[in-house]
Short mmCIF file of C-alpha atoms and ligand atoms in Angstrom, two decimals:
data_model
loop_
_atom_site.label_atom_id
_atom_site.label_comp_id
_atom_site.label_asym_id
_atom_site.label_seq_id
_atom_site.Cartn_x
_atom_site.Cartn_y
_atom_site.Cartn_z
CA UNK H 195 -45.81 -25.37 41.73
CA UNK H 196 -43.97 -26.08 38.49
CA UNK H 197 -43.11 -23.60 35.76
CA UNK H 198 -45.03 -23.83 32.50
CA UNK H 199 -42.39 -24.49 29.90
CA UNK H 200 -42.88 -21.91 27.13
CA UNK H 201 -42.65 -22.99 23.50
CA UNK H 202 -39.86 -21.65 21.30
CA UNK H 203 -39.24 -21.03 17.60
CA UNK H 204 -35.74 -20.65 16.15
CA UNK H 205 -36.11 -18.66 12.93
CA UNK H 206 -32.93 -19.01 10.84
CA UNK H 207 -32.03 -22.35 12.42
CA UNK H 208 -29.93 -23.33 9.37
CA UNK H 209 -27.59 -20.28 9.46
CA UNK H 210 -24.24 -19.60 11.16
CA UNK H 211 -25.91 -18.22 14.31
CA UNK H 212 -28.72 -20.78 14.09
CA UNK H 213 -26.21 -23.65 14.27
CA UNK H 214 -24.63 -22.24 17.43
CA UNK H 215 -28.09 -21.61 18.89
CA UNK H 216 -28.99 -25.29 18.45
CA UNK H 217 -25.80 -26.24 20.36
CA UNK H 218 -26.67 -23.78 23.16
CA UNK H 219 -30.21 -25.14 23.42
CA UNK H 220 -28.71 -28.61 23.89
CA UNK H 221 -26.12 -27.39 26.45
CA UNK H 222 -28.09 -24.99 28.67
CA UNK H 223 -30.63 -25.96 31.33
CA UNK H 224 -33.72 -26.86 29.32
CA UNK H 225 -36.40 -24.25 30.04
CA UNK H 226 -38.36 -24.80 26.83
CA UNK H 227 -41.39 -26.87 25.88
CA UNK H 228 -41.78 -27.55 22.15
CA UNK H 229 -38.98 -26.13 19.96
CA UNK H 230 -39.79 -25.40 16.30
CA UNK H 231 -37.02 -24.88 13.74
CA UNK H 232 -37.81 -22.44 10.93
CA UNK H 233 -35.91 -21.20 7.86
CA UNK H 234 -36.54 -20.24 4.24
CA UNK H 235 -38.43 -22.47 1.76
CA UNK H 236 -34.96 -23.62 0.55
CA UNK H 237 -34.45 -25.49 3.81
CA UNK H 238 -37.96 -26.74 4.54
CA UNK H 239 -37.89 -30.47 5.25
CA UNK H 240 -34.20 -30.57 6.26
CA UNK H 241 -33.55 -32.40 9.53
CA UNK H 242 -31.43 -30.78 12.27
CA UNK H 243 -30.58 -32.05 15.74
CA UNK H 244 -31.62 -30.05 18.79
CA UNK H 245 -31.70 -31.26 22.42
CA UNK H 246 -30.50 -34.68 21.16
CA UNK H 247 -33.42 -35.21 18.78
CA UNK H 248 -33.89 -34.74 15.05
CA UNK H 249 -36.35 -32.04 14.12
CA UNK H 250 -37.67 -31.06 10.69
CA UNK H 251 -37.14 -27.48 9.49
CA UNK H 252 -40.39 -25.64 8.73
CA UNK H 253 -40.88 -22.88 6.17
CA UNK H 254 -41.32 -19.38 7.58
CA UNK H 255 -45.07 -18.66 7.41
CA UNK H 256 -47.53 -16.85 9.67
CA UNK H 257 -48.95 -20.21 10.81
CA UNK H 258 -45.50 -21.32 11.98
CA UNK H 259 -45.96 -18.97 14.99
CA UNK H 260 -49.19 -20.63 16.15
CA UNK H 261 -48.78 -21.49 19.86
CA UNK H 262 -45.21 -20.13 19.95
CA UNK H 263 -44.45 -18.13 23.12
CA UNK H 264 -40.95 -16.91 22.22
CA UNK H 265 -39.28 -16.66 18.80
CA UNK H 266 -35.57 -16.12 18.18
CA UNK H 267 -34.98 -14.30 14.90
CA UNK H 268 -31.54 -15.21 13.47
CA UNK H 269 -32.17 -14.04 9.90
CA UNK H 270 -31.15 -11.14 7.61
CA UNK H 271 -32.41 -7.64 8.45
CA UNK H 272 -35.09 -7.57 5.75
CA UNK H 273 -36.55 -10.90 6.89
CA UNK H 274 -36.73 -9.71 10.51
CA UNK H 275 -38.19 -6.34 9.47
CA UNK H 276 -41.01 -8.14 7.65
CA UNK H 277 -41.69 -11.11 9.95
CA UNK H 278 -40.91 -10.04 13.53
CA UNK H 279 -43.96 -7.71 13.68
CA UNK H 280 -46.12 -10.54 12.26
CA UNK H 281 -44.95 -12.91 15.01
CA UNK H 282 -45.33 -10.20 17.69
CA UNK H 283 -48.90 -9.46 16.51
CA UNK H 284 -49.72 -13.12 17.27
CA UNK H 285 -48.54 -12.62 20.87
CA UNK H 286 -45.11 -14.23 20.41
CA UNK H 287 -42.24 -12.42 22.20
CA UNK H 288 -39.55 -11.85 19.56
CA UNK H 289 -35.84 -11.72 20.37
CA UNK H 290 -34.20 -10.33 17.25
CA UNK H 291 -30.52 -10.65 16.37
CA UNK H 292 -30.67 -8.53 13.20
CA UNK H 293 -30.09 -4.78 12.89
CA UNK H 294 -33.74 -4.14 11.94
CA UNK H 295 -34.95 -2.89 15.35
CA UNK H 296 -31.80 -2.18 17.39
CA UNK H 297 -32.19 1.59 17.30
CA UNK H 298 -36.00 1.67 17.43
CA UNK H 299 -36.89 3.68 20.57
CA UNK H 300 -39.76 1.25 21.27
CA UNK H 301 -37.48 -1.79 21.19
CA UNK H 302 -35.10 -2.44 24.09
CA UNK H 303 -31.49 -3.33 23.18
CA UNK H 304 -30.36 -5.76 25.82
CA UNK H 305 -27.09 -7.15 27.20
CA UNK H 306 -28.10 -9.20 30.26
CA UNK H 307 -24.88 -8.42 32.17
CA UNK H 308 -25.54 -4.66 31.79
CA UNK H 309 -29.22 -3.77 31.35
CA UNK H 310 -31.29 -6.93 32.05
CA UNK H 311 -34.25 -4.87 33.32
CA UNK H 312 -34.73 -3.36 29.84
CA UNK H 313 -35.95 -6.70 28.42
CA UNK H 314 -39.16 -6.46 30.45
CA UNK H 315 -40.42 -3.29 28.75
CA UNK H 316 -41.22 -4.13 25.12
CA UNK H 317 -43.94 -1.95 23.60
CA UNK H 318 -43.64 -3.69 20.19
CA UNK H 319 -43.29 -7.19 21.64
CA UNK H 320 -39.71 -7.24 20.32
CA UNK H 321 -36.34 -7.24 22.15
CA UNK H 322 -33.17 -6.62 20.11
CA UNK H 323 -29.69 -8.02 20.67
CA UNK H 324 -26.70 -5.83 19.69
CA UNK H 325 -24.28 -6.29 16.82
CA UNK H 326 -21.42 -8.78 17.40
CA UNK H 327 -18.76 -6.04 17.50
CA UNK H 328 -20.66 -4.10 20.17
CA UNK H 329 -21.20 -7.28 22.20
CA UNK H 330 -17.55 -8.29 21.98
CA UNK H 331 -16.53 -5.18 23.89
CA UNK H 332 -19.44 -3.86 25.90
CA UNK H 333 -19.48 -6.40 28.72
CA UNK H 334 -15.93 -5.38 29.71
CA UNK H 335 -16.46 -1.66 29.12
CA UNK H 336 -19.79 -1.75 31.00
CA UNK H 337 -18.11 -3.22 34.09
CA UNK H 338 -15.47 -0.46 34.07
CA UNK H 339 -18.13 2.19 33.39
CA UNK H 340 -20.04 1.23 36.55
CA UNK H 341 -17.06 2.40 38.64
CA UNK H 342 -15.16 4.96 36.59
CA UNK H 343 -17.85 6.49 34.30
CA UNK H 344 -16.90 6.01 30.64
CA UNK H 345 -16.85 9.16 28.48
CA UNK H 346 -15.07 8.13 25.26
CA UNK H 347 -14.15 4.97 23.34
CA UNK H 348 -11.66 4.71 20.47
CA UNK H 349 -11.93 1.21 19.04
CA UNK H 350 -10.14 -0.69 16.27
CA UNK H 351 -11.63 -4.07 15.44
CA UNK H 352 -10.02 -7.22 14.06
CA UNK H 353 -13.21 -8.95 12.92
CA UNK H 354 -13.69 -12.60 12.03
CA UNK H 355 -15.17 -13.50 8.65
CA UNK H 356 -18.11 -15.36 10.23
CA UNK H 357 -19.37 -11.88 11.16
CA UNK H 358 -20.52 -11.89 7.53
CA UNK H 359 -22.39 -15.20 8.00
CA UNK H 360 -21.92 -18.50 6.15
CA UNK H 361 -20.88 -16.65 2.98
CA UNK H 362 -18.01 -14.98 4.85
CA UNK H 363 -16.60 -18.29 6.09
CA UNK H 364 -17.02 -19.89 2.66
CA UNK H 365 -15.17 -16.96 1.01
CA UNK H 366 -12.20 -17.19 3.40
CA UNK H 367 -11.91 -20.97 2.98
CA UNK H 368 -12.06 -20.72 -0.82
CA UNK H 369 -9.53 -17.87 -0.94
CA UNK H 370 -7.13 -19.65 1.44
CA UNK H 371 -7.25 -22.78 -0.71
CA UNK H 372 -6.25 -20.65 -3.72
CA UNK H 373 -3.31 -18.86 -2.09
CA UNK H 374 -1.89 -21.56 0.23
CA UNK H 375 1.63 -22.62 -0.68
CA UNK H 376 2.06 -19.85 -3.29
CA UNK H 377 4.52 -16.94 -3.32
CA UNK H 378 1.58 -14.51 -3.31
CA UNK H 379 1.54 -11.49 -1.02
CA UNK H 380 4.84 -9.98 -2.15
CA UNK H 381 3.77 -7.77 -5.08
CA UNK H 382 1.11 -5.03 -5.18
CA UNK H 383 -2.24 -6.50 -6.17
CA UNK H 384 -0.94 -10.06 -6.71
CA UNK H 385 -3.43 -11.66 -4.30
CA UNK H 386 -6.34 -9.78 -5.86
CA UNK H 387 -5.28 -10.82 -9.39
CA UNK H 388 -4.81 -14.47 -8.36
CA UNK H 389 -8.24 -14.65 -6.78
CA UNK H 390 -9.83 -13.01 -9.84
CA UNK H 391 -13.52 -12.42 -9.49
CA UNK H 392 -14.28 -13.04 -5.79
CA UNK H 393 -17.77 -14.14 -6.73
CA UNK H 394 -20.08 -14.42 -3.73
CA UNK H 395 -17.53 -12.95 -1.33
CA UNK H 396 -19.11 -10.45 1.05
CA UNK H 397 -15.75 -8.64 1.49
CA UNK H 398 -14.67 -5.50 -0.34
CA UNK H 399 -11.13 -6.88 -0.92
CA UNK H 400 -9.34 -10.25 -0.61
CA UNK H 401 -9.46 -11.42 2.99
CA UNK H 402 -6.86 -14.21 2.64
CA UNK H 403 -3.30 -12.92 3.28
CA UNK H 404 -4.87 -9.52 3.89
CA UNK H 405 -6.89 -7.25 6.20
CA UNK H 406 -9.96 -5.34 4.96
CA UNK H 407 -10.72 -1.97 6.60
CA UNK H 408 -14.39 -1.93 5.64
CA UNK H 409 -17.35 -3.77 7.21
CA UNK H 410 -20.99 -3.17 6.34
CA UNK H 411 -22.33 -0.52 4.00
CA UNK H 412 -21.63 3.21 3.42
CA UNK H 413 -23.19 5.25 6.20
CA UNK H 414 -22.09 8.74 5.10
CA UNK H 415 -19.07 11.01 5.66
CA UNK H 416 -16.68 8.08 5.22
CA UNK H 417 -18.10 5.89 7.99
CA UNK H 418 -19.27 2.29 7.58
CA UNK H 419 -22.57 1.03 8.98
CA UNK H 420 -20.69 -1.32 11.34
CA UNK H 421 -18.69 1.60 12.79
CA UNK H 422 -21.80 3.68 13.42
CA UNK H 423 -23.56 0.62 14.88
CA UNK H 424 -20.88 0.33 17.59
CA UNK H 425 -21.38 4.02 18.43
CA UNK H 426 -25.17 4.04 18.55
CA UNK H 427 -25.53 0.66 20.26
CA UNK H 428 -22.97 1.41 23.01
CA UNK H 429 -24.83 4.67 23.68
CA UNK H 430 -28.20 2.89 23.89
CA UNK H 431 -27.12 -0.07 26.05
CA UNK H 432 -25.12 2.09 28.48
CA UNK H 433 -27.82 4.79 28.42
CA UNK H 434 -25.19 7.41 27.58
CA UNK H 435 -26.58 9.40 24.64
CA UNK H 436 -23.48 11.60 24.37
CA UNK H 437 -20.80 8.94 24.72
CA UNK H 438 -17.98 9.79 22.30
CA UNK H 439 -17.16 6.78 20.10
CA UNK H 440 -14.77 6.47 17.14
CA UNK H 441 -14.55 2.97 15.67
CA UNK H 442 -12.57 1.58 12.73
CA UNK H 443 -13.83 -1.88 11.71
CA UNK H 444 -11.46 -4.25 9.96
CA UNK H 445 -11.96 -7.86 8.76
CA UNK H 446 -9.03 -10.23 9.30
CA UNK H 447 -8.53 -13.84 8.13
CA UNK H 448 -9.95 -15.42 11.29
CA UNK H 449 -12.99 -17.73 11.15
CA UNK H 450 -14.71 -16.82 14.44
CA UNK H 451 -14.02 -14.42 17.36
CA UNK H 452 -13.76 -10.69 17.04
CA UNK H 453 -10.86 -8.87 18.68
CA UNK H 454 -10.66 -5.19 19.51
CA UNK H 455 -8.03 -2.76 20.66
CA UNK H 456 -9.81 -0.22 22.89
CA UNK H 457 -8.79 3.18 24.26
CA UNK H 458 -11.36 4.07 26.92
CA UNK H 459 -11.45 7.47 28.60
CA UNK H 460 -13.31 7.86 31.89
CA UNK H 461 -14.71 10.67 34.00
CA UNK H 462 -12.52 9.65 36.92
CA UNK H 463 -8.83 8.93 37.16
CA UNK H 464 -7.98 5.26 36.70
CA UNK H 465 -6.26 3.09 39.28
CA UNK H 466 -5.04 0.25 37.09
CA UNK H 467 -5.02 -2.25 39.98
CA UNK H 468 -8.68 -1.47 40.59
CA UNK H 469 -9.42 -1.87 36.86
CA UNK H 470 -7.82 -5.33 37.05
CA UNK H 471 -9.95 -6.22 40.10
CA UNK H 472 -13.16 -5.12 38.37
CA UNK H 473 -12.39 -7.08 35.21
CA UNK H 474 -11.32 -10.16 37.19
CA UNK H 475 -14.69 -10.34 38.95
CA UNK H 476 -17.14 -8.93 36.36
CA UNK H 477 -19.81 -11.41 35.20
CA UNK H 478 -19.12 -12.67 31.67
CA UNK H 479 -15.50 -11.43 31.65
CA UNK H 480 -12.22 -13.34 31.93
CA UNK H 481 -9.09 -11.30 32.68
CA UNK H 482 -6.08 -12.96 31.04
CA UNK H 483 -3.29 -10.48 31.40
CA UNK H 484 0.32 -11.49 31.98
CA UNK H 485 1.82 -10.50 28.63
CA UNK H 486 5.40 -11.19 29.77
CA UNK H 487 4.38 -14.82 30.29
CA UNK H 488 2.57 -14.89 26.94
CA UNK H 489 -0.86 -14.67 28.60
CA UNK H 490 -3.16 -12.50 26.51
CA UNK H 491 -6.33 -13.40 24.62
CA UNK H 492 -6.16 -14.40 20.96
CA UNK H 493 -9.06 -15.49 18.74
CA UNK H 494 -7.69 -19.00 18.26
CA UNK H 495 -7.76 -19.58 22.05
CA UNK H 496 -11.05 -17.79 22.71
CA UNK H 497 -13.18 -19.27 19.90
CA UNK H 498 -16.01 -21.49 21.15
CA UNK H 499 -16.00 -19.97 24.65
CA UNK H 500 -18.70 -17.81 26.21
CA UNK H 501 -16.99 -14.91 28.02
CA UNK H 502 -15.37 -11.71 26.84
CA UNK H 503 -11.63 -12.16 27.35
CA UNK H 504 -9.58 -9.10 28.30
CA UNK H 505 -5.83 -8.58 28.32
CA UNK H 506 -3.13 -5.92 27.77
CA UNK H 507 -4.84 -3.72 30.39
CA UNK H 508 -2.70 -0.65 31.06
CA UNK H 509 -3.15 2.99 31.95
CA UNK H 510 -2.67 5.41 29.06
CA UNK H 511 0.79 6.97 29.28
CA UNK H 512 -0.39 10.49 28.51
CA UNK H 513 -3.80 10.49 30.17
CA UNK H 514 -4.49 9.46 33.79
CA UNK H 515 -8.17 8.98 32.87
CA UNK H 516 -7.40 6.67 29.94
CA UNK H 517 -7.13 2.89 29.83
CA UNK H 518 -5.89 0.70 26.98
CA UNK H 519 -7.16 -2.85 26.62
CA UNK H 520 -7.44 -5.73 24.15
CA UNK H 521 -10.66 -7.74 24.11
CA UNK H 522 -11.67 -10.95 22.32
CA UNK H 523 -15.19 -12.39 22.15
CA UNK H 524 -16.62 -15.19 20.03
CA UNK H 525 -18.93 -13.32 17.65
CA UNK H 526 -21.12 -16.39 17.15
CA UNK H 527 -21.55 -17.06 20.90
CA UNK H 528 -21.66 -13.94 23.15
CA UNK H 529 -21.60 -11.82 19.99
CA UNK H 530 -24.88 -13.35 18.84
CA UNK H 531 -26.47 -16.69 19.84
CA UNK H 532 -25.51 -16.67 23.53
CA UNK H 533 -26.75 -13.12 24.14
CA UNK H 534 -30.04 -13.96 22.38
CA UNK H 535 -30.36 -17.18 24.43
CA UNK H 536 -29.69 -15.30 27.69
CA UNK H 537 -32.40 -12.74 26.87
CA UNK H 538 -34.81 -15.53 25.89
CA UNK H 539 -34.15 -17.44 29.14
CA UNK H 540 -34.95 -14.29 31.15
CA UNK H 541 -38.22 -13.94 29.20
CA UNK H 542 -39.00 -17.64 29.82
CA UNK H 543 -38.71 -16.98 33.55
CA UNK H 544 -41.62 -14.52 33.25
CA UNK H 545 -44.03 -17.29 32.27
CA UNK H 546 -46.51 -18.06 35.02
CA UNK H 547 -46.09 -21.01 37.35
CA UNK H 548 -48.96 -23.48 37.24
N1 NAP O 725 -22.59 -13.76 12.08
C1 NAP O 725 -22.46 -12.98 13.15
O1 NAP O 725 -21.36 -12.89 13.76
C2 NAP O 725 -23.64 -12.22 13.68
C3 NAP O 725 -23.54 -11.61 14.93
C4 NAP O 725 -24.63 -10.88 15.44
C5 NAP O 725 -25.77 -10.79 14.69
N2 NAP O 725 -25.86 -11.40 13.47
C6 NAP O 725 -27.11 -11.30 12.73
O2 NAP O 725 -27.79 -12.54 12.84
C7 NAP O 725 -28.58 -12.77 11.67
C8 NAP O 725 -28.20 -14.14 11.09
O3 NAP O 725 -26.83 -14.10 10.74
P1 NAP O 725 -26.03 -15.40 10.24
O4 NAP O 725 -24.60 -15.00 10.29
O5 NAP O 725 -26.47 -16.62 10.94
O6 NAP O 725 -26.53 -15.49 8.69
P2 NAP O 725 -26.49 -16.74 7.74
O7 NAP O 725 -25.45 -17.70 8.12
O8 NAP O 725 -26.44 -16.17 6.35
O9 NAP O 725 -27.95 -17.45 7.96
C9 NAP O 725 -29.14 -16.80 7.58
C10 NAP O 725 -30.35 -17.58 8.07
O10 NAP O 725 -31.53 -16.86 7.71
C11 NAP O 725 -32.39 -17.72 6.95
N3 NAP O 725 -33.11 -16.97 5.94
C12 NAP O 725 -32.59 -16.21 4.95
N4 NAP O 725 -33.60 -15.70 4.19
C13 NAP O 725 -34.77 -16.16 4.71
C14 NAP O 725 -36.13 -16.01 4.39
N5 NAP O 725 -36.52 -15.26 3.34
N6 NAP O 725 -37.05 -16.62 5.14
C15 NAP O 725 -36.69 -17.38 6.21
N7 NAP O 725 -35.39 -17.58 6.58
C16 NAP O 725 -34.45 -16.97 5.83
C17 NAP O 725 -31.46 -18.72 6.31
O11 NAP O 725 -32.22 -19.86 5.95
P3 NAP O 725 -31.79 -20.78 4.69
O12 NAP O 725 -30.68 -21.67 5.18
O13 NAP O 725 -33.04 -21.54 4.40
O14 NAP O 725 -31.36 -19.86 3.60
C18 NAP O 725 -30.48 -18.97 7.47
O15 NAP O 725 -31.06 -19.85 8.38
C19 NAP O 725 -28.29 -11.59 10.73
O16 NAP O 725 -29.28 -10.59 10.91
C20 NAP O 725 -26.96 -11.08 11.23
O17 NAP O 725 -26.74 -9.71 10.93
C21 NAP O 725 -24.83 -12.13 12.95
#
């Protein structure tokens, strides 16, 4: 018996996540039959390479989902909200990387290392993949939770500009080219004045020579949408509706790979040696933790790799149930395209053998 190779559509193939997805499809074991590339009318007719062959980008239309078994949605929230139900109504299983369905109770939110079983129950025909900040920390926290029982997370992020898509990367590159080699960064507001109108920048303040403590939109009572997303998504994936989470999300001038400083508090007292053992053997995690020897994860070393890297693991000085750690994960790989690809490959395995 051989497996029927299901057909695949990549919706948003021309975007930041779409580009990484095309690389992953060329690198992973090939479980797919036909692969269609789809984007907006702006990109229709463009040629992109996937699995070593050129393929023409199609415009997103209802007909584009004819004979498509699985569709990966790597598009803005509004596009997913409109088109994922249309694809699902045609019998296509949708794996959605946007925020449109993540908190829908009828849509599973899946991290294959933590809750793979959830991907099989999909009343709306849609499976959601978490936000890149959630994904950059949850694989490590989930492994510790399985033994110690997590009760609270206090998280500060150092987020890469590609978290804001192609426009984020373009804004950082443009701003860096304007400030490089200048004396800027020594007087209040001088960087902002030199950059003038940061037209097209998705950031609320200059991101070159700066850090920006605001990601997403206003979500009420001073919180940003990105901060609340970490809270709600960690609760849903870990199935811990009362998990206490306080996140502060900050953009930094890094192209790709989100970093996070995490204070995790557990139900049980922490043996730090055991925490090291768990992290050293957890699927999808690399423990890199000899700070005296300069061994700790940084975005410039982690970028382009698949796992969540963890370092600076130490027991909280004033709380025997607390653990401090520093995590780095490539927001375009595990934080987005890789997690979507892993979910899709598990769905592909459901297709009948013929
Ligand atoms: N960047 C991250 O780190 C990250 C992580 C996790 C999740 N996500 C989510 O993943 C999704 C894609 O993000 P991204 O960073 O790849 O964005 P991006 O670089 O801006 O790319 C957006 C993609 O969506 C397509 N698109 C836009 N409007 C469309 C329309 N009306 N019809 C069809 N296609 C349309 C674009 O096609 P054209 O080229 O034709 O415009 C492009 O392929 C977003 O929902 C984002 O929130 C991103």
